[in-house]
Amino acid sequence: MQNKSNNPFLKVSTPAKRQETAFFWLFRIATYIIIAAAGYIFFDIAYKGVGVIFQLKAPFVNVPFLTEWPETLDIFKLPANQDMKMEVSQYARMTYENPKVNFVEKGTLEMVIFKSPEGVMKKVLPEQKEAFDADPISHGWSVLSERAVMQVFQLKEVSEIKIGNTLYRSLVDDNEGVPPLEHKTQVYAAGGIYPAIVGTVLLVVGSMIIALTLGVLCATYLSEYSRSGPIINFIRLSIMNLAGVPSIVFGMWGYAMFVLLFGWNVSLMAGWFTLAFMVLPIVITGSEESLRAVPQGFREGSLALGASKWQTIYKNVLPYALPGILTSSIMGIARIAGETAAIMFTASFVVRDELPWQVKHAGEFFFNGVMALPYHIFVVSARVPQNVYTEKSSMARHSSSWSSF
Amino acid sequence: MPETLEIKRLDQRPMTESLLSKNKVKFLGLGSDEIIKYFFSGSAWTAIIVLALITFSLFREGAGFFPQHHDSLKLYRLAGLEFVDYFRDQMTAQASLSRYLNELKLNKTLKLQAAGKGEAEIESLLAPLEQLRLDFDQAGLEGQALLDEMTSMAAGIKDRYTISEENRISRKQLIDAGMKEEADLLEIEDIDFAKEAENLKTTFLPKQKEVSATMAAKMKSLLAATKVENTIYEAEVNRFKATVSKYITGFDSVQMKMQDWTHDKPVPFYESITKFITGTKWVTQSFWQDWYGIVPLFIGSLTVSIVALIVAVPLGVGAAIYINQVASIQEQNFVKPFIEFVAVIPSVVLGFFGIAVLGEGIRVFTQWDMMAWVPGFPIAERLNIITAGLLLALMAVPSIFTFSEDALNNVPKAYKEASFSLGANRLQTISRIMVPASLSGIISAILLGFGRVIGETMVVLLVAGNRLEIPDFSAGLMVIFQPVHTMTGLVAQEIPEVVKGSLQYRALFVLAIALFLISLLINYVAQIFVRKYKISVG
Amino acid sequence: MSNAPTAIEVENVDFYYGNSKALHDISLKIPKGLVTAFIGPSGCGKSTLLRCFNRMNDLIDGTSVKSGKIKIHGVDIYSKEVDVIELRKRVGMVFQKSNPFPKSIYENIVYGLRLQGINDKKMLDEVVEKSLRGAALWDEVKDRLDDYATGLSGGQMQRLCIARAIAVEPEIILMDEPCSALDPIATMKVEELIDELKKKYTIVIVTHNMQQAGRCSDFTAFYYLGKLIEFDRTEKIFTNPSKQQTEDYITGRFG
């Protein structure tokens, strides 16, 4: 029988132990602060984004949001008790020329809302009273898409609007007798993000093809052919340094070299090359790791059977490294898909009315800019504070830019 | 000795012959394997070539900055803008003193309101202060008018010069194109800067002297007339009085400077460089004079990065130690991929989150009643250093965490085991063995995190507030609630609107060069640490 | 020493890893059609020398044969005219750690032939059966030739590697401690196989196991610290070595 106090290995609480526990708790808290902060962001974006992309009714996905162009809304504050009337001929012509646009009347014609049949405008249909009331629209604001306003009122720009026989202008300084019209524009507050999705996919595919080709070649050389030496060290140093170059510097480089010096203008090509060289270090490092993970025995075994170096690499190394190369390049894809600074002067347009392949000559496909999700988010964000639309749609844009990884 | 059986082989040649049958296919004296090897080695140079091309392109566009900047500074002096600015400084100081009085009044009003005083009472209490403010403004009016006159004259000289220089170029182009008549239509005026400067000086020196004298006299009498004894703003006004007296004595030196000013004092070339590096103003597309001083941008980038690192380093390194040394396997398997996933959040998304959620959240937080005791709260700006810094911290954490964890992983297991076997507990092992052994790796992780945040663009462009001024460090720690502009943000903001080849365009490329060099330096130092670390572990 | 014709002739070879000398002035003649065993304590250079015979050391950075010659069938294999690929076809190798490729058993065997552009199914089938029979593996795997080679047991994998090597029909087979990772039964099978193979091929085997060297080799070379201490008929080395160091090693006084 051993007396407790005689046991030298008995667990006792000493100051050192308490200190240990305290410090471990500090480390643990640090870890979970990171988790909580990032988790909150994920949750916030997912929560708001899911509401826009998905819906409860079939087809469960907000198809217009994913298939339409972004639309700019013009919001007019109508003078009190002023009916907004449109002549029958105007309405007829409009619906005839553009069957996609129709208009909804609410109550006493106090408010007229134009909408595309499947458009985001549905949100302000009368039956959705709640959403309606939460919105400034229900307090005498009318929401019209820019295109609709111009079509209906046959205007060149939307700073003026004719209601009945009165012409209202949003700029009234030197127009005597013309009543003022409160008017504001919300850029891309409606519609969808289709062209931006298309543009981002094109940018990612093109630049990944370039980056993977160059990156795998380079990694194969470094892992299979190179012998250590000053030149190889220098190459490795360059790769590491290239990885640390800020993306805005890549953007400036792409702008100076591809856009201006080569005369490619703001274009898909310029974006492809800028992005490709930006992710090149990631692709090289990932590919080299995958190549090194192929056991040395595969190489020796193959060489010992009389395979040439290239046969060994081609038949017995690359096939086994390929899954790893592709997995690691997902990091590269994620980086490209979310990259803004490098494409804002090289590849992306704020808005483009055609799809990239709707061109007359094949060359125009390569030498025209595209819309891209991250840049679109930037354009929208730069106009915050914003209304519910912008917030929701940009949140959804994030989630869609995420789902692309 | 056993009998050797004859082998029936595919290749019937004897061994000797086949061994010597090297290089069946040759091209340019190279075997096919060698050609493949050179092909691969060629692509390995890509990284070096890209770095060289970046350097070349940036310098090609940016190198012209310093000569053009020099020209701009020369014109600043030649056209007399410098002369006018001496006086402008004097008037600017007056305006800021007046602003001080304004703020003081506002401050006191708020305090009195909080104390429950009625409007009429407040007005009567603050009447002397209000009088002082009005009179002080009044004293500056004449000077302001004179300044406007001087400004328009100097700006006129500069404009005439710029236009005639442009015409000179167009005329040359027209003549080269063979359009003589059109060329003759362009008027070219040779500006006689000496005459203009003389004119400027003779016109305005006496006037300035006179205006300054009256201003000084007015202010002195004003100060003497203002009686603020036993008021709640006595201390402040007395301080104000002292400042103004000092300000008035400065008038003489302004006059001296204007007296001594000559338009043809040479501007040394190095000033185009030193003015860029030490300049505290970044003003572009101004009708008056553009200033390209990197200091506010650099300080902006630096403060944001430092705030980010102060947050990210303890979190990142602490998490790395926790995950590597303390956490259970399940925790590791959850946390590691999670933090790596944080690294792929697009920065523009974080920026958007900053605008839409975090910035507003911080402001609301500072508006809480229970936070009112903090001086400076509630804050005015939603977009500021701390908002940007916190988001950048989240971007730096994955780098710091991953590289630190690697460094800890690379410490040989034997070190840890040896320490345990000598009776050290886990904390002692971590603090005396693991962290010191991986210290250089951790330092390089921090440096790489620093590189990541200082080069980050979208977050700071959207969230840092974009105010082109050096933050006011006299606010102490509260400086983190001020907006700043950064090098990266400025480049991204201004590039879309510049004219190619203009001074501003080149200035932006010089900024890009600076960023490029900073990032190379940080990376290089980080690698030195890594290498040292590898040696130390053996 | 022997009246058999020489397969590999090593003349005064010095071999370096970077700046450290791994082999000191080695000279020996390996007879054709016999089994030669290399023994010696770890790090004595026996594997290094073996890997020189098919120039596998070329794969390692900074290695070089600084002086001396290695001749196979009278050809200096380090001369510039020699095609390394042809050399490796003629000098097969079996590695310490069995390294079947992650392909089917069938594809493993025909790998070398496919490299030479042989895709005739009938011919390949023939070679697969012949090689597997030659490696005493046919009966065990003939029904599952399309299974992954990595699913075989350790001994089977090693015999598969031998089969793969003989499918290319080399004249010399180098074995680098082929049994070090195998259990006694598998080792016995491989040893039986070696006995069988020596009727057709010249075999050089590196081994740690002295009984193994005694059992299956005709000649034995003993290395110590990068030097060839003694090279003679196996019976002589094991019964009456002429050098004290050899005797000490064989009797287990060190090593």
mmCIF file of C-alpha atoms in Angstrom, chain C residues 80-239:
data_model
loop_
_atom_site.group_PDB
_atom_site.id
_atom_site.type_symbol
_atom_site.label_atom_id
_atom_site.label_comp_id
_atom_site.label_asym_id
_atom_site.label_seq_id
_atom_site.Cartn_x
_atom_site.Cartn_y
_atom_site.Cartn_z
ATOM 1 C CA LYS C 80 31.301 9.540 -74.358
ATOM 2 C CA GLU C 81 30.302 7.219 -77.161
ATOM 3 C CA VAL C 82 28.258 4.969 -74.926
ATOM 4 C CA ASP C 83 24.494 5.234 -75.047
ATOM 5 C CA VAL C 84 23.348 5.013 -71.430
ATOM 6 C CA ILE C 85 19.931 3.797 -72.457
ATOM 7 C CA GLU C 86 21.352 0.851 -74.375
ATOM 8 C CA LEU C 87 23.588 0.134 -71.425
ATOM 9 C CA ARG C 88 20.643 -0.029 -69.056
ATOM 10 C CA LYS C 89 18.741 -2.294 -71.398
ATOM 11 C CA ARG C 90 21.642 -4.696 -71.324
ATOM 12 C CA VAL C 91 22.381 -4.318 -67.627
ATOM 13 C CA GLY C 92 19.186 -4.761 -65.643
ATOM 14 C CA MET C 93 18.737 -3.845 -62.029
ATOM 15 C CA VAL C 94 16.656 -4.974 -59.070
ATOM 16 C CA PHE C 95 16.408 -2.516 -56.198
ATOM 17 C CA GLN C 96 16.592 -2.908 -52.460
ATOM 18 C CA LYS C 97 13.060 -1.661 -52.031
ATOM 19 C CA SER C 98 10.798 -3.336 -54.542
ATOM 20 C CA ASN C 99 9.423 -0.625 -56.789
ATOM 21 C CA PRO C 100 6.628 -1.937 -58.968
ATOM 22 C CA PHE C 101 4.894 0.839 -60.893
ATOM 23 C CA PRO C 102 1.316 1.531 -59.929
ATOM 24 C CA LYS C 103 0.063 -0.274 -63.001
ATOM 25 C CA SER C 104 -1.213 -3.766 -63.616
ATOM 26 C CA ILE C 105 1.133 -6.744 -63.314
ATOM 27 C CA TYR C 106 0.989 -7.148 -67.066
ATOM 28 C CA GLU C 107 1.838 -3.517 -67.760
ATOM 29 C CA ASN C 108 4.710 -3.657 -65.305
ATOM 30 C CA ILE C 109 6.311 -6.513 -67.203
ATOM 31 C CA VAL C 110 5.859 -5.047 -70.654
ATOM 32 C CA TYR C 111 6.902 -1.520 -69.607
ATOM 33 C CA GLY C 112 10.430 -1.958 -70.975
ATOM 34 C CA LEU C 113 9.188 -3.467 -74.214
ATOM 35 C CA ARG C 114 6.633 -0.761 -74.802
ATOM 36 C CA LEU C 115 9.409 1.767 -74.368
ATOM 37 C CA GLN C 116 11.125 0.142 -77.325
ATOM 38 C CA GLY C 117 7.963 0.548 -79.336
ATOM 39 C CA ILE C 118 6.829 -3.075 -79.176
ATOM 40 C CA ASN C 119 3.059 -3.201 -78.998
ATOM 41 C CA ASP C 120 2.332 -6.557 -80.663
ATOM 42 C CA LYS C 121 -0.085 -8.184 -78.263
ATOM 43 C CA LYS C 122 0.944 -11.740 -79.034
ATOM 44 C CA MET C 123 4.568 -11.025 -78.542
ATOM 45 C CA LEU C 124 3.926 -9.152 -75.315
ATOM 46 C CA ASP C 125 1.814 -11.995 -73.940
ATOM 47 C CA GLU C 126 4.619 -14.369 -74.739
ATOM 48 C CA VAL C 127 7.205 -12.196 -73.005
ATOM 49 C CA VAL C 128 4.995 -11.755 -69.943
ATOM 50 C CA GLU C 129 4.565 -15.483 -69.510
ATOM 51 C CA LYS C 130 8.223 -16.208 -70.168
ATOM 52 C CA SER C 131 9.415 -13.535 -67.740
ATOM 53 C CA LEU C 132 6.974 -14.461 -65.007
ATOM 54 C CA ARG C 133 7.888 -18.099 -65.365
ATOM 55 C CA GLY C 134 11.531 -17.092 -65.302
ATOM 56 C CA ALA C 135 10.886 -15.246 -62.061
ATOM 57 C CA ALA C 136 8.914 -18.176 -60.648
ATOM 58 C CA LEU C 137 5.835 -16.005 -60.291
ATOM 59 C CA TRP C 138 3.671 -17.254 -63.136
ATOM 60 C CA ASP C 139 1.683 -19.774 -61.196
ATOM 61 C CA GLU C 140 0.890 -17.292 -58.491
ATOM 62 C CA VAL C 141 -0.336 -14.449 -60.670
ATOM 63 C CA LYS C 142 -1.376 -15.932 -64.013
ATOM 64 C CA ASP C 143 -5.073 -15.419 -63.209
ATOM 65 C CA ARG C 144 -4.786 -11.835 -62.165
ATOM 66 C CA LEU C 145 -2.417 -10.228 -64.596
ATOM 67 C CA ASP C 146 -4.624 -7.155 -64.776
ATOM 68 C CA ASP C 147 -4.580 -6.596 -61.028
ATOM 69 C CA TYR C 148 -2.566 -3.799 -59.572
ATOM 70 C CA ALA C 149 0.999 -4.822 -58.914
ATOM 71 C CA THR C 150 0.983 -2.921 -55.659
ATOM 72 C CA GLY C 151 -1.473 -5.474 -54.239
ATOM 73 C CA LEU C 152 1.111 -8.269 -54.257
ATOM 74 C CA SER C 153 3.020 -9.395 -51.203
ATOM 75 C CA GLY C 154 6.538 -8.107 -50.591
ATOM 76 C CA GLY C 155 8.252 -11.196 -51.939
ATOM 77 C CA GLN C 156 5.993 -11.326 -54.964
ATOM 78 C CA MET C 157 6.627 -7.667 -55.674
ATOM 79 C CA GLN C 158 10.357 -8.245 -55.590
ATOM 80 C CA ARG C 159 10.054 -11.216 -57.931
ATOM 81 C CA LEU C 160 7.837 -9.094 -60.167
ATOM 82 C CA CYS C 161 10.638 -6.545 -60.309
ATOM 83 C CA ILE C 162 13.013 -9.332 -61.304
ATOM 84 C CA ALA C 163 10.557 -10.487 -63.949
ATOM 85 C CA ARG C 164 10.271 -6.941 -65.182
ATOM 86 C CA ALA C 165 14.049 -6.735 -65.419
ATOM 87 C CA ILE C 166 14.439 -9.990 -67.342
ATOM 88 C CA ALA C 167 11.615 -9.099 -69.726
ATOM 89 C CA VAL C 168 14.006 -6.652 -71.386
ATOM 90 C CA GLU C 169 16.475 -9.535 -71.750
ATOM 91 C CA PRO C 170 19.548 -8.056 -70.188
ATOM 92 C CA GLU C 171 22.820 -9.891 -70.069
ATOM 93 C CA ILE C 172 23.768 -8.751 -66.615
ATOM 94 C CA ILE C 173 21.412 -8.361 -63.674
ATOM 95 C CA LEU C 174 22.430 -6.152 -60.767
ATOM 96 C CA MET C 175 20.669 -6.806 -57.481
ATOM 97 C CA ASP C 176 20.950 -4.250 -54.719
ATOM 98 C CA GLU C 177 20.126 -6.099 -51.494
ATOM 99 C CA PRO C 178 17.022 -7.605 -53.072
ATOM 100 C CA CYS C 179 16.049 -9.548 -49.946
ATOM 101 C CA SER C 180 16.682 -6.980 -47.244
ATOM 102 C CA ALA C 181 12.984 -6.178 -46.856
ATOM 103 C CA LEU C 182 11.692 -9.743 -47.211
ATOM 104 C CA ASP C 183 10.800 -12.412 -44.736
ATOM 105 C CA PRO C 184 12.781 -15.706 -44.689
ATOM 106 C CA ILE C 185 10.346 -17.638 -46.889
ATOM 107 C CA ALA C 186 10.269 -14.943 -49.547
ATOM 108 C CA THR C 187 14.038 -14.671 -49.289
ATOM 109 C CA MET C 188 14.370 -18.369 -49.913
ATOM 110 C CA LYS C 189 12.254 -18.129 -53.033
ATOM 111 C CA VAL C 190 14.297 -15.253 -54.389
ATOM 112 C CA GLU C 191 17.479 -17.164 -53.671
ATOM 113 C CA GLU C 192 16.152 -20.180 -55.538
ATOM 114 C CA LEU C 193 15.328 -17.850 -58.374
ATOM 115 C CA ILE C 194 18.853 -16.481 -58.403
ATOM 116 C CA ASP C 195 20.165 -20.019 -58.672
ATOM 117 C CA GLU C 196 17.894 -20.521 -61.647
ATOM 118 C CA LEU C 197 18.770 -17.214 -63.289
ATOM 119 C CA LYS C 198 22.493 -17.698 -63.223
ATOM 120 C CA LYS C 199 22.159 -20.264 -65.950
ATOM 121 C CA LYS C 200 21.334 -17.461 -68.334
ATOM 122 C CA TYR C 201 22.592 -14.220 -66.838
ATOM 123 C CA THR C 202 25.595 -12.743 -65.146
ATOM 124 C CA ILE C 203 24.424 -11.664 -61.714
ATOM 125 C CA VAL C 204 25.968 -9.200 -59.315
ATOM 126 C CA ILE C 205 24.311 -9.099 -55.933
ATOM 127 C CA VAL C 206 24.901 -6.752 -53.027
ATOM 128 C CA THR C 207 23.965 -8.283 -49.723
ATOM 129 C CA HIS C 208 24.201 -7.722 -46.024
ATOM 130 C CA ASN C 209 23.486 -11.286 -45.315
ATOM 131 C CA MET C 210 26.629 -13.400 -45.338
ATOM 132 C CA GLN C 211 24.776 -16.681 -45.367
ATOM 133 C CA GLN C 212 23.040 -15.501 -48.488
ATOM 134 C CA ALA C 213 26.328 -14.656 -50.137
ATOM 135 C CA GLY C 214 27.652 -18.039 -49.103
ATOM 136 C CA ARG C 215 24.595 -19.872 -50.376
ATOM 137 C CA CYS C 216 24.104 -18.405 -53.769
ATOM 138 C CA SER C 217 27.278 -16.816 -55.061
ATOM 139 C CA ASP C 218 30.243 -18.192 -56.894
ATOM 140 C CA PHE C 219 32.510 -15.263 -56.216
ATOM 141 C CA THR C 220 32.519 -12.838 -53.319
ATOM 142 C CA ALA C 221 34.053 -9.401 -52.976
ATOM 143 C CA PHE C 222 34.519 -7.877 -49.554
ATOM 144 C CA TYR C 223 34.625 -4.101 -49.223
ATOM 145 C CA TYR C 224 35.538 -2.010 -46.288
ATOM 146 C CA LEU C 225 35.530 1.789 -46.088
ATOM 147 C CA GLY C 226 35.366 2.199 -49.836
ATOM 148 C CA LYS C 227 38.208 -0.197 -50.510
ATOM 149 C CA LEU C 228 38.123 -3.643 -52.008
ATOM 150 C CA ILE C 229 39.719 -5.815 -49.374
ATOM 151 C CA GLU C 230 39.423 -9.206 -50.943
ATOM 152 C CA PHE C 231 37.898 -10.785 -54.013
ATOM 153 C CA ASP C 232 37.908 -14.517 -54.526
ATOM 154 C CA ARG C 233 35.873 -17.650 -54.916
ATOM 155 C CA THR C 234 33.158 -17.747 -52.314
ATOM 156 C CA GLU C 235 34.350 -20.978 -50.692
ATOM 157 C CA LYS C 236 37.755 -19.487 -50.224
ATOM 158 C CA ILE C 237 36.492 -16.257 -48.736
ATOM 159 C CA PHE C 238 34.310 -18.069 -46.264
ATOM 160 C CA THR C 239 36.688 -20.846 -45.322
#
